[in-house]
C-alpha positions as a LaTeX table, in Angstrom:
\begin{tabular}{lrrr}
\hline
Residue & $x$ (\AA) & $y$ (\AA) & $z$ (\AA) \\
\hline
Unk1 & 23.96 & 3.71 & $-14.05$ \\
Unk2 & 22.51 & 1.74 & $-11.35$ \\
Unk3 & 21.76 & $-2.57$ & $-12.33$ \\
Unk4 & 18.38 & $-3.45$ & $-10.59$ \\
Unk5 & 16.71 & $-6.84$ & $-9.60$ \\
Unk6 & 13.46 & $-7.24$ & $-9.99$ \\
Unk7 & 11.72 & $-9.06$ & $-7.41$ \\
Unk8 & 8.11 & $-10.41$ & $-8.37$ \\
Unk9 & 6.40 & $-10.67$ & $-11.80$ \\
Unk10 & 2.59 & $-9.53$ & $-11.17$ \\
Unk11 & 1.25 & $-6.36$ & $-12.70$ \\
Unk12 & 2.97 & $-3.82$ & $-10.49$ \\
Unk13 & 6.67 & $-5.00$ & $-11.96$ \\
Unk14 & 4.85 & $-4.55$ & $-15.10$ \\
Unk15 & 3.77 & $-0.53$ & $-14.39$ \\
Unk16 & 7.01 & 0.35 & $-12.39$ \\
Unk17 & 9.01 & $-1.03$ & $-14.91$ \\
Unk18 & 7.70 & 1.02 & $-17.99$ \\
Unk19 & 8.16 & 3.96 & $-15.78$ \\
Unk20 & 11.48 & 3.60 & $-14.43$ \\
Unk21 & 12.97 & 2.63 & $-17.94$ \\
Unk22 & 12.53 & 6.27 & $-18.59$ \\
Unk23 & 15.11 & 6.95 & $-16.69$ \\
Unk24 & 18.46 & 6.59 & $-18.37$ \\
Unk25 & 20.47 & 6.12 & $-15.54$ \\
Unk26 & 18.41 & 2.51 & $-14.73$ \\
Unk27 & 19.23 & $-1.35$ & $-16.08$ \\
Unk28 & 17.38 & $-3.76$ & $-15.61$ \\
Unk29 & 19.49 & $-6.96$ & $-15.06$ \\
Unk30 & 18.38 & $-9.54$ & $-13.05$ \\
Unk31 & 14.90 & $-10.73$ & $-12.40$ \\
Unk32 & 13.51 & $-12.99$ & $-9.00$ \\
Unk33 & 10.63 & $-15.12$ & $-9.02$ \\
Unk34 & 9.52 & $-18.46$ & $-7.02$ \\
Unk35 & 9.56 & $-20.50$ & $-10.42$ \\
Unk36 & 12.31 & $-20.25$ & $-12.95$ \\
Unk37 & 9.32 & $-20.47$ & $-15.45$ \\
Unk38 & 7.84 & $-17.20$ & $-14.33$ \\
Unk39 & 11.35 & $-14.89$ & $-14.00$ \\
Unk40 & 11.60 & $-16.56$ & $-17.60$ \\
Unk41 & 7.87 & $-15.39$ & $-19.35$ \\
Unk42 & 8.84 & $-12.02$ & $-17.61$ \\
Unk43 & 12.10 & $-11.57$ & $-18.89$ \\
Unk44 & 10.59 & $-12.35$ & $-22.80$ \\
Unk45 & 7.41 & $-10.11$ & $-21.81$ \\
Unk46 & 9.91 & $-7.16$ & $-21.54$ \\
Unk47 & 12.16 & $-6.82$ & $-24.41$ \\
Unk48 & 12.79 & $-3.10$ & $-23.58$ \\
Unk49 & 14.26 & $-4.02$ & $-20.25$ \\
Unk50 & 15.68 & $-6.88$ & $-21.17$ \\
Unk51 & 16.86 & $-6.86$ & $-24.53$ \\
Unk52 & 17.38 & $-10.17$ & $-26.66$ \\
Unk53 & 16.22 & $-12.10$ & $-23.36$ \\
Unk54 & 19.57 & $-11.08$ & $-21.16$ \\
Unk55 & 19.06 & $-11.22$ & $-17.87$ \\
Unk56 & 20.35 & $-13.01$ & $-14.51$ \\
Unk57 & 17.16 & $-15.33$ & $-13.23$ \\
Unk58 & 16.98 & $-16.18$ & $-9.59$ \\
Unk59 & 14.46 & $-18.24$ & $-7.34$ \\
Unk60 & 15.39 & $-16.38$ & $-4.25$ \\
Unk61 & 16.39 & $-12.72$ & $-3.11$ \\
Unk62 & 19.12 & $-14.18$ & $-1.15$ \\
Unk63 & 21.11 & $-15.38$ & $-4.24$ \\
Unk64 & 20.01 & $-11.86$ & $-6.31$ \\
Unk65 & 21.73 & $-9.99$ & $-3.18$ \\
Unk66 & 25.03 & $-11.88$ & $-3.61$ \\
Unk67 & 25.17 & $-11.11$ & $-7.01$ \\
Unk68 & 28.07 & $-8.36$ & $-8.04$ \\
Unk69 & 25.85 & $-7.52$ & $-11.10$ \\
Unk70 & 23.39 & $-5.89$ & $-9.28$ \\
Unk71 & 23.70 & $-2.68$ & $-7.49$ \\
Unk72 & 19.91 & $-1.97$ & $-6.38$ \\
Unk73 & 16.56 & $-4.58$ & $-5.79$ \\
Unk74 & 12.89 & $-3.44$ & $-6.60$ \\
Unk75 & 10.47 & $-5.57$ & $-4.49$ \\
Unk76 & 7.01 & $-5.73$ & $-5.55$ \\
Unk77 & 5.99 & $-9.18$ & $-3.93$ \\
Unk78 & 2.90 & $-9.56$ & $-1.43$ \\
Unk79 & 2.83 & $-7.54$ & 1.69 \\
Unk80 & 3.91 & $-10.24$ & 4.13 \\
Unk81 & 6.89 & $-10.90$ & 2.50 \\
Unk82 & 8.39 & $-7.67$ & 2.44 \\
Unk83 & 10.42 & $-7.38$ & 5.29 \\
Unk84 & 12.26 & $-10.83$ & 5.51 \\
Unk85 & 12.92 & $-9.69$ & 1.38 \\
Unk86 & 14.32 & $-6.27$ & 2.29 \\
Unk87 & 16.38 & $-7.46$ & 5.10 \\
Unk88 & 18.12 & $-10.20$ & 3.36 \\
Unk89 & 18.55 & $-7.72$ & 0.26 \\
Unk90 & 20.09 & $-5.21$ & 2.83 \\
Unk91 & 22.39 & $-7.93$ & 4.10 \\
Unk92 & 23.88 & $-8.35$ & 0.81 \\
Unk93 & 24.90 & $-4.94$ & 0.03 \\
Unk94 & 22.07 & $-3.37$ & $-2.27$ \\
Unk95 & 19.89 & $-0.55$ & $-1.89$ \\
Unk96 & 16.41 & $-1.41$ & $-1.94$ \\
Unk97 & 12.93 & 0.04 & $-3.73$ \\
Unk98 & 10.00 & $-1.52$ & $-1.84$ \\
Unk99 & 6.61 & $-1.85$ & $-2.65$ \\
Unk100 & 4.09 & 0.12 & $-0.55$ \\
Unk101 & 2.95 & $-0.76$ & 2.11 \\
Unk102 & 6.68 & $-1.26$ & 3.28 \\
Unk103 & 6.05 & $-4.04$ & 5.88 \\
Unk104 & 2.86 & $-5.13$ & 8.03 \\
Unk105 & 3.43 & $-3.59$ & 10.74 \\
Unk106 & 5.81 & $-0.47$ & 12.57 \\
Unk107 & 8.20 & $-3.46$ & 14.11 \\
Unk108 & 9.09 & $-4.86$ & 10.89 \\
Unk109 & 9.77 & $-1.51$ & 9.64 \\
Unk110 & 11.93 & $-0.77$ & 12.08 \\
Unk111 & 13.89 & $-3.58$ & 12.12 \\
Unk112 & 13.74 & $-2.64$ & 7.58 \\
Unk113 & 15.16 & 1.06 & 9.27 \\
Unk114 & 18.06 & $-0.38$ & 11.31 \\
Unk115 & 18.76 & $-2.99$ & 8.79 \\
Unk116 & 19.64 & $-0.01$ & 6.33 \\
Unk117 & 21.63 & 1.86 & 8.55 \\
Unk118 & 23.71 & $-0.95$ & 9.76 \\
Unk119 & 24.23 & $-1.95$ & 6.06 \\
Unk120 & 24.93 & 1.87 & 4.36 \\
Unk121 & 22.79 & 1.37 & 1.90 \\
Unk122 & 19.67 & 3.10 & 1.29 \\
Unk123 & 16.04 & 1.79 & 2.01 \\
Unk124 & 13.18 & 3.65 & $-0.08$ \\
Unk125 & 9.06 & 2.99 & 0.14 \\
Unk126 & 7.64 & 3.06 & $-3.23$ \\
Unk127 & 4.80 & 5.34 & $-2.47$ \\
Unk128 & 4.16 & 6.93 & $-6.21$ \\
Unk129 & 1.54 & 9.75 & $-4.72$ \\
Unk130 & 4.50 & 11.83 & $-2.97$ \\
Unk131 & 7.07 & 11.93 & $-5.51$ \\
Unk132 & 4.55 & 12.78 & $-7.75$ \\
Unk133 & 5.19 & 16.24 & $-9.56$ \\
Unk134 & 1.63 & 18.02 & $-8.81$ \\
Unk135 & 1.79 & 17.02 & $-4.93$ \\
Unk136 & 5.07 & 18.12 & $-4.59$ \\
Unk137 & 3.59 & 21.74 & $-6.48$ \\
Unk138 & 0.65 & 21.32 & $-3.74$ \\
Unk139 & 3.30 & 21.37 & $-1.21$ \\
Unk140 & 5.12 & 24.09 & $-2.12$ \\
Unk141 & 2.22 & 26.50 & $-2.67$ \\
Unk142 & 0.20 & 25.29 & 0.90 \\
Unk143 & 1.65 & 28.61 & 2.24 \\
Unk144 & $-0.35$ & 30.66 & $-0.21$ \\
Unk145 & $-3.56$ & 29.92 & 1.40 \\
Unk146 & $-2.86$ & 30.36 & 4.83 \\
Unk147 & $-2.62$ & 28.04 & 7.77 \\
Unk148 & $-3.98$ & 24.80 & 6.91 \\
Unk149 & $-6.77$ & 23.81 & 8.60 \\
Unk150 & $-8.16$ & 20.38 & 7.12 \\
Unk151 & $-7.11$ & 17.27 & 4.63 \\
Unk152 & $-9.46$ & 15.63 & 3.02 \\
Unk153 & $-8.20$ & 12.39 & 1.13 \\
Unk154 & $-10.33$ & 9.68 & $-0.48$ \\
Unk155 & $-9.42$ & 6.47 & $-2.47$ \\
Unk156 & $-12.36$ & 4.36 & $-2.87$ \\
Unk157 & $-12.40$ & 2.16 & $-5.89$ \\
Unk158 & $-14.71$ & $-1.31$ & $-6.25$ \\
Unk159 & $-12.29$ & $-4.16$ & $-6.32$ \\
Unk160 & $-13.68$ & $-7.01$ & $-8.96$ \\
Unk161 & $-11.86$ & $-9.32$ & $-6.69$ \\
Unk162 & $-14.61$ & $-8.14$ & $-4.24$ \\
Unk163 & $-17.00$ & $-10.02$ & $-6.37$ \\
Unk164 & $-14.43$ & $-13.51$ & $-5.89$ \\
Unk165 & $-14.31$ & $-12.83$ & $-1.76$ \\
Unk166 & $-18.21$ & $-12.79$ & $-1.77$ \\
Unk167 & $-18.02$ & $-16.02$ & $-3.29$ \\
Unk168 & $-15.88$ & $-18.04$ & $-0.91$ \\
Unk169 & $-12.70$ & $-17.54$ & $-2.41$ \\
Unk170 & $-9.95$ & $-15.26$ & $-0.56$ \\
Unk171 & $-7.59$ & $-13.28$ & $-3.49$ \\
Unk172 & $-4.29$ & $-11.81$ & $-1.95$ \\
Unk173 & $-5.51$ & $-8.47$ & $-2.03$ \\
Unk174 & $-7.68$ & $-9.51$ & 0.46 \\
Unk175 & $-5.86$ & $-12.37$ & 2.34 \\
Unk176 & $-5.36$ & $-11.07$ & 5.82 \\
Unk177 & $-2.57$ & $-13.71$ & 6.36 \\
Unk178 & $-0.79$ & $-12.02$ & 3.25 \\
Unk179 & $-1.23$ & $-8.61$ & 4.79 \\
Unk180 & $-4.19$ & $-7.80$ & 2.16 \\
Unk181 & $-6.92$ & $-5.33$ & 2.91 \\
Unk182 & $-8.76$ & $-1.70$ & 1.94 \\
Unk183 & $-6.04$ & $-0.07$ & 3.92 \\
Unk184 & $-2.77$ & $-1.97$ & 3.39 \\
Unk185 & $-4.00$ & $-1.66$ & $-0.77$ \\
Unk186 & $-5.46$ & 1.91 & $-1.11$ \\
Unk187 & $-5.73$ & 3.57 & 2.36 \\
Unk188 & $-1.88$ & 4.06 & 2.40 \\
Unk189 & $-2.56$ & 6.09 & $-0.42$ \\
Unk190 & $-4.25$ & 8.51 & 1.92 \\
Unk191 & $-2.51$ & 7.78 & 5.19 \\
Unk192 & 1.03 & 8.36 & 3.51 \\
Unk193 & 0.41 & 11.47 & 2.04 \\
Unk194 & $-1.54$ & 12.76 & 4.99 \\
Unk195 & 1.85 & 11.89 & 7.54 \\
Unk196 & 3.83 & 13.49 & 4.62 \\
Unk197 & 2.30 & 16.84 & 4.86 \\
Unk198 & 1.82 & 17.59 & 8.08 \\
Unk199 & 3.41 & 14.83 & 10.41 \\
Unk200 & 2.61 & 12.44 & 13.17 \\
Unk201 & $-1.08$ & 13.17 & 14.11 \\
Unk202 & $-1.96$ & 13.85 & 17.82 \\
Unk203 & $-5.18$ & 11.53 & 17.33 \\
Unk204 & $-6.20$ & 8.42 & 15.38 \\
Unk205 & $-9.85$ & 7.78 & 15.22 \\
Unk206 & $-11.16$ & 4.98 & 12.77 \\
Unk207 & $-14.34$ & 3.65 & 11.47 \\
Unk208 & $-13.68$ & 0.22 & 9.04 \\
Unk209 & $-15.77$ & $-2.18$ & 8.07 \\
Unk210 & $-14.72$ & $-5.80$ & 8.09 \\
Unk211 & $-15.61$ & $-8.85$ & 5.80 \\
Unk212 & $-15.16$ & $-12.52$ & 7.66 \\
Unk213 & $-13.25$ & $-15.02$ & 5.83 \\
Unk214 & $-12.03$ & $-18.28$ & 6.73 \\
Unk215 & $-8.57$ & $-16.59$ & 7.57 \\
Unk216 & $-9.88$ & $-14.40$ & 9.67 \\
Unk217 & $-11.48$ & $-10.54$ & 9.10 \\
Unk218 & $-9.94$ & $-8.47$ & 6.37 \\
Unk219 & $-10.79$ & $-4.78$ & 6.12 \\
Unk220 & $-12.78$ & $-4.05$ & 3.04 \\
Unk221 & $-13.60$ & $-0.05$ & 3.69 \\
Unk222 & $-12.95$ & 2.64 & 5.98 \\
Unk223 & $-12.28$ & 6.33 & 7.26 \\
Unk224 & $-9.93$ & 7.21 & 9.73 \\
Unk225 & $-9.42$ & 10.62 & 11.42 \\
Unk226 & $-6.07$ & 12.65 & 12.15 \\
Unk227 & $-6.44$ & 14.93 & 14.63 \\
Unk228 & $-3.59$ & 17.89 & 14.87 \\
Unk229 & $-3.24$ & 21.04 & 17.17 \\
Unk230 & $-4.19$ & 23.06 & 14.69 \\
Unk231 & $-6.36$ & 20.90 & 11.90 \\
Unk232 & $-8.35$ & 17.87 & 11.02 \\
Unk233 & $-7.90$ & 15.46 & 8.22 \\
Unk234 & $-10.32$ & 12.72 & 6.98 \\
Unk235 & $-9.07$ & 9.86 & 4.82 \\
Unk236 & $-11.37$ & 7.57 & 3.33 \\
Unk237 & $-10.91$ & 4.45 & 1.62 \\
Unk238 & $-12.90$ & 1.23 & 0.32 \\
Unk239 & $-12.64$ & $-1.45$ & $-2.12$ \\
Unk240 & $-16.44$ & $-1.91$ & $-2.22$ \\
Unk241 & $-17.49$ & 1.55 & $-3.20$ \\
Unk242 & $-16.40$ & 3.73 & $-5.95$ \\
Unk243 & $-15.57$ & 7.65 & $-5.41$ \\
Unk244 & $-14.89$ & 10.57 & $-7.53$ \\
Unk245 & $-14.14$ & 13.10 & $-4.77$ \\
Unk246 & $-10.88$ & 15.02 & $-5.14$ \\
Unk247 & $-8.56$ & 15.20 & $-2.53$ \\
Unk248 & $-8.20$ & 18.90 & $-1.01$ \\
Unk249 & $-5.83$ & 20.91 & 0.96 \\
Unk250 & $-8.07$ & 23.49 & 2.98 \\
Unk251 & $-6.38$ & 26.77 & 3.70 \\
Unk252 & $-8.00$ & 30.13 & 5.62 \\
Unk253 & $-7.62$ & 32.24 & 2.12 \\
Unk254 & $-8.06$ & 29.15 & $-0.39$ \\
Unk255 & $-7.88$ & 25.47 & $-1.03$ \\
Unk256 & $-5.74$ & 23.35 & $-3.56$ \\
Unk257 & $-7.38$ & 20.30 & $-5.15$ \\
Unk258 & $-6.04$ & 17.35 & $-6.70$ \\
Unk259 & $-7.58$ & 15.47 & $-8.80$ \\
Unk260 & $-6.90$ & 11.93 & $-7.52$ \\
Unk261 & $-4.53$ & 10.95 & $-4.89$ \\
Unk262 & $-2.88$ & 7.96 & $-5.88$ \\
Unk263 & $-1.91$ & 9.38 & $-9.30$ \\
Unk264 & $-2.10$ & 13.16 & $-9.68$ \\
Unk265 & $-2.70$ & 14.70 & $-12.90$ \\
Unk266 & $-4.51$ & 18.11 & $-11.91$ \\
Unk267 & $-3.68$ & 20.67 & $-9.43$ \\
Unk268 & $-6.61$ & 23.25 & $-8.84$ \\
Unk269 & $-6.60$ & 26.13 & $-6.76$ \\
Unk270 & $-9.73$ & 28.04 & $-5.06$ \\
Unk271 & $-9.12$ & 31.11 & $-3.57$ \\
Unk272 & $-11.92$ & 31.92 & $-1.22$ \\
Unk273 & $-14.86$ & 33.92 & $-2.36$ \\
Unk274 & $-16.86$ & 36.55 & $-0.01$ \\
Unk275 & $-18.92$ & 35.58 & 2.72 \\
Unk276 & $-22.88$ & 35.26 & 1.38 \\
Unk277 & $-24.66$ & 33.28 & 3.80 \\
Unk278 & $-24.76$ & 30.65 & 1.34 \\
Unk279 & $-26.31$ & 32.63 & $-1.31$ \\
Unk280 & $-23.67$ & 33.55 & $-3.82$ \\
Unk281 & $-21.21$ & 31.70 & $-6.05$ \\
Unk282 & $-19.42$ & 28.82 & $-4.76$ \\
Unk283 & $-15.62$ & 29.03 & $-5.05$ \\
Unk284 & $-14.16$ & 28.21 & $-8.78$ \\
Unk285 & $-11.75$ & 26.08 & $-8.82$ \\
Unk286 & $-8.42$ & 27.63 & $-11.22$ \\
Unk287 & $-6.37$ & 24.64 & $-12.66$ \\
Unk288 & $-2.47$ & 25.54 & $-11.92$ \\
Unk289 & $-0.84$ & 22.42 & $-13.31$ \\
Unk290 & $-2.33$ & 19.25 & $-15.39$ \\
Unk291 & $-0.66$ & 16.63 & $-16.42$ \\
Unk292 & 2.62 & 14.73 & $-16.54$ \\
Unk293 & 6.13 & 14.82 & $-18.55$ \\
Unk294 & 6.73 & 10.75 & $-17.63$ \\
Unk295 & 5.12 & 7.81 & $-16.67$ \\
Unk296 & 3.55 & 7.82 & $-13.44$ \\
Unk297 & 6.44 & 5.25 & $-11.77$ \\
Unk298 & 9.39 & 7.36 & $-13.30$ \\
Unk299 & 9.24 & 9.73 & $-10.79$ \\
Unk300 & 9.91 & 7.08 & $-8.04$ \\
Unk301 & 12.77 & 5.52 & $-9.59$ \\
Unk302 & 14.02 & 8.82 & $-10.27$ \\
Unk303 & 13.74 & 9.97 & $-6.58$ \\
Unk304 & 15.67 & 6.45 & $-5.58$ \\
Unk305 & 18.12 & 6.65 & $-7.81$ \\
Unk306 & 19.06 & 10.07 & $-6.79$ \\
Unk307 & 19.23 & 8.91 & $-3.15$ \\
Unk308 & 21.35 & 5.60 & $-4.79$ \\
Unk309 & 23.66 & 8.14 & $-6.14$ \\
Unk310 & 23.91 & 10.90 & $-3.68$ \\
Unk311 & 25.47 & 8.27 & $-1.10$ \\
Unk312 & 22.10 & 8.69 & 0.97 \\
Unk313 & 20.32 & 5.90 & 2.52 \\
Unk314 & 17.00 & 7.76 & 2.70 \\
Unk315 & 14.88 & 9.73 & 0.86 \\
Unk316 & 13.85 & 13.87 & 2.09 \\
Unk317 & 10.30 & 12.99 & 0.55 \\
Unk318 & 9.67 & 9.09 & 1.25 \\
Unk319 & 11.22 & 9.19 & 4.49 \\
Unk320 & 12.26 & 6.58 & 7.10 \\
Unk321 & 10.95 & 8.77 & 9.31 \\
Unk322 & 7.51 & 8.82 & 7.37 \\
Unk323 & 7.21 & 5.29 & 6.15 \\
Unk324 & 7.47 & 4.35 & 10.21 \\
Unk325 & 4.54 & 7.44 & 11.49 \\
Unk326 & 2.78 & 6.09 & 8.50 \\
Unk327 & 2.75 & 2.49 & 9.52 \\
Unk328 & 2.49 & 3.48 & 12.94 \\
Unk329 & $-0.99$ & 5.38 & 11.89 \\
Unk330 & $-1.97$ & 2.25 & 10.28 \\
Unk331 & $-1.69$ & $-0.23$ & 12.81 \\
Unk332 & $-3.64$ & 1.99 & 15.53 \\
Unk333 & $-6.24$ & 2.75 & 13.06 \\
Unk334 & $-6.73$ & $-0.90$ & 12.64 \\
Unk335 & $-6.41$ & $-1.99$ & 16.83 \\
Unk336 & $-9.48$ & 0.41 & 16.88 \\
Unk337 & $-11.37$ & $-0.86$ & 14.57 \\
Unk338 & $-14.70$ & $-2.99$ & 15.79 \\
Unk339 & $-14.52$ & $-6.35$ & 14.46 \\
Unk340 & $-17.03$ & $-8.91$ & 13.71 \\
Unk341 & $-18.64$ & $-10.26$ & 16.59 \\
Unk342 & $-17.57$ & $-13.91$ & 15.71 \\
Unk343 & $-13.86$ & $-12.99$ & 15.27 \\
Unk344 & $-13.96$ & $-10.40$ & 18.78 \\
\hline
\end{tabular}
């Protein structure tokens, strides 16, 4: 059994926590928020986790971390705050589940990265996509159809707050002082898995579009380029546009599809057909696996927990390794960009 905190009360607590309750080897014991009032309403809005309202309330991570009742902290707070939360989580003895994207930028991850190995315990990025079942399949089976020669990943999904940042108002998803953004919100669902598969990239090439606020630019939509010795990959991402394009694994005898990135519930194979100079049938798609046993967010509590209990501090899938290339990948992608002329 491992006790968890639970740091922040927006939706995301909400989803992870219905996944990781299927788990039997989680609590949930303790709950973090900036107002009593707020760890309270959660605590009562969760009678599964929590039941009969027990729980340990705290208004800051510090005094969660000193607390002997809790072995492990989930942080799904805003971006900025991640690393000063992990760190002083870390400092008082418990493993911690963070939110993606870990930290804002490669040096706070790194300083996440030491912090964990100085303190034993173990450090995990809650990316959902790679500890998914169907990826993991995709994985495994990316040596059936022959050297892999492209990746192509999209997330693009029209944000209402969009609608609210048109009209003057700047929501934390896109707050650039908060670490908002396309990227930092959806694009790590591309850029993660991409650095997963095959690595760090030999070249970063991006393309985003920017949207001026009175903080300063935030990122709205983009695609950025990998560039490997032996293949190509093209992640998109946008909070303006919608997309229904699957991601796909591109082989020399086939290519595996899935049908969404962020949450996986179909994995397709299509072998290649014969050459026709464009005139015959396109490839046909087989489906190999749908859907899944749990809730989407088990799978990452199960992963960390396993780490928790194995004596670990990292994960072999949600690496440290991976969660710094990733960031790393990130940040470049976002030095390149071309920013407004009146923010240059």
């Amino acid at each position: 059994m491992v006790r968890f905190g639970i740091v922040g009360t927006g939706r995301i607590s909400d989803w992870v926590l219905r996944g990781a309750l299927q788990d039997p080897r989680f609590k949930a014991v303790a709950v973090c928020s900036r107002k009593m009032e707020t760890a309270e309403a959660f605590v009562a809005a969760h009678p599964a986790a929590f039941p009969e309202g027990r729980a340990l309330l705290f208004t800051s991570v510090e005094e969660m971390a000193a607390s002997p009742e809790v072995d492990a902290i989930y942080i799904g707070t805003p971006n900025n705050t991640h690393c000063e939360m992990t760190l002083a989580a870390l400092k008082g003895g418990k493993h911690v589940l963070c939110e993606k994207p870990l930290a804002c930028n490669a040096d706070e991850v790194r300083r996440m990265i030491e912090a964990s190995r100085e303190s034993g315990c173990a450090l995990m990025e809650a990316m959902v996509s790679t500890v998914n079942p169907l990826f993991r399949k995709a994985r495994e089976m990316m040596g059936e159809i022959g050297p892999i020669r492209h990746f192509n990943a999209s997330y693009c999904q029209y944000s209402t707050k969009y609608d609210k940042l048109r009209a003057g108002e700047i929501p934390n998803t896109f707050n650039p002082t908060t670490g908002g953004g396309a990227l930092a919100d959806i694009g790590v669902y591309t850029t993660f898995p991409a650095v997963a598969l095959f690595g760090r990239p030999d070249v970063v090439k991006s393309d985003i579009v920017f949207f001026p606020t009175a903080l300063g630019p935030v990122d709205v939509h983009g695609t950025i380029e990998l560039g490997y010795k032996e293949m190509t990959a093209v992640l998109s991402f946008s909070k303006v546009v919608d997309s229904v394009l699957p991601t796909e694994i591109c082989g020399e005898k086939g290519n595996l599809l899935l049908d969404a990135l962020h949450i996986c519930r179909s994995l397709s194979l299509a072998p290649h057909v014969p050459p026709s100079a464009g005139r015959g049938p396109l490839p046909r798609p087989e489906t190999v696996a749908s859907g899944l046993e749990k809730d989407e967010y088990f799978y990452e509590f199960e992963e960390f927990i396993n780490v928790v209990e194995s004596g670990r501090i990292e994960s072999t899938v949600n690496s440290h390794e991976v969660s710094l290339i990733n960031r790393e990948v990130m940040d470049l992608a976002l030095r390149q960009a071309v920013l407004p002329s009146s923010h240059r």
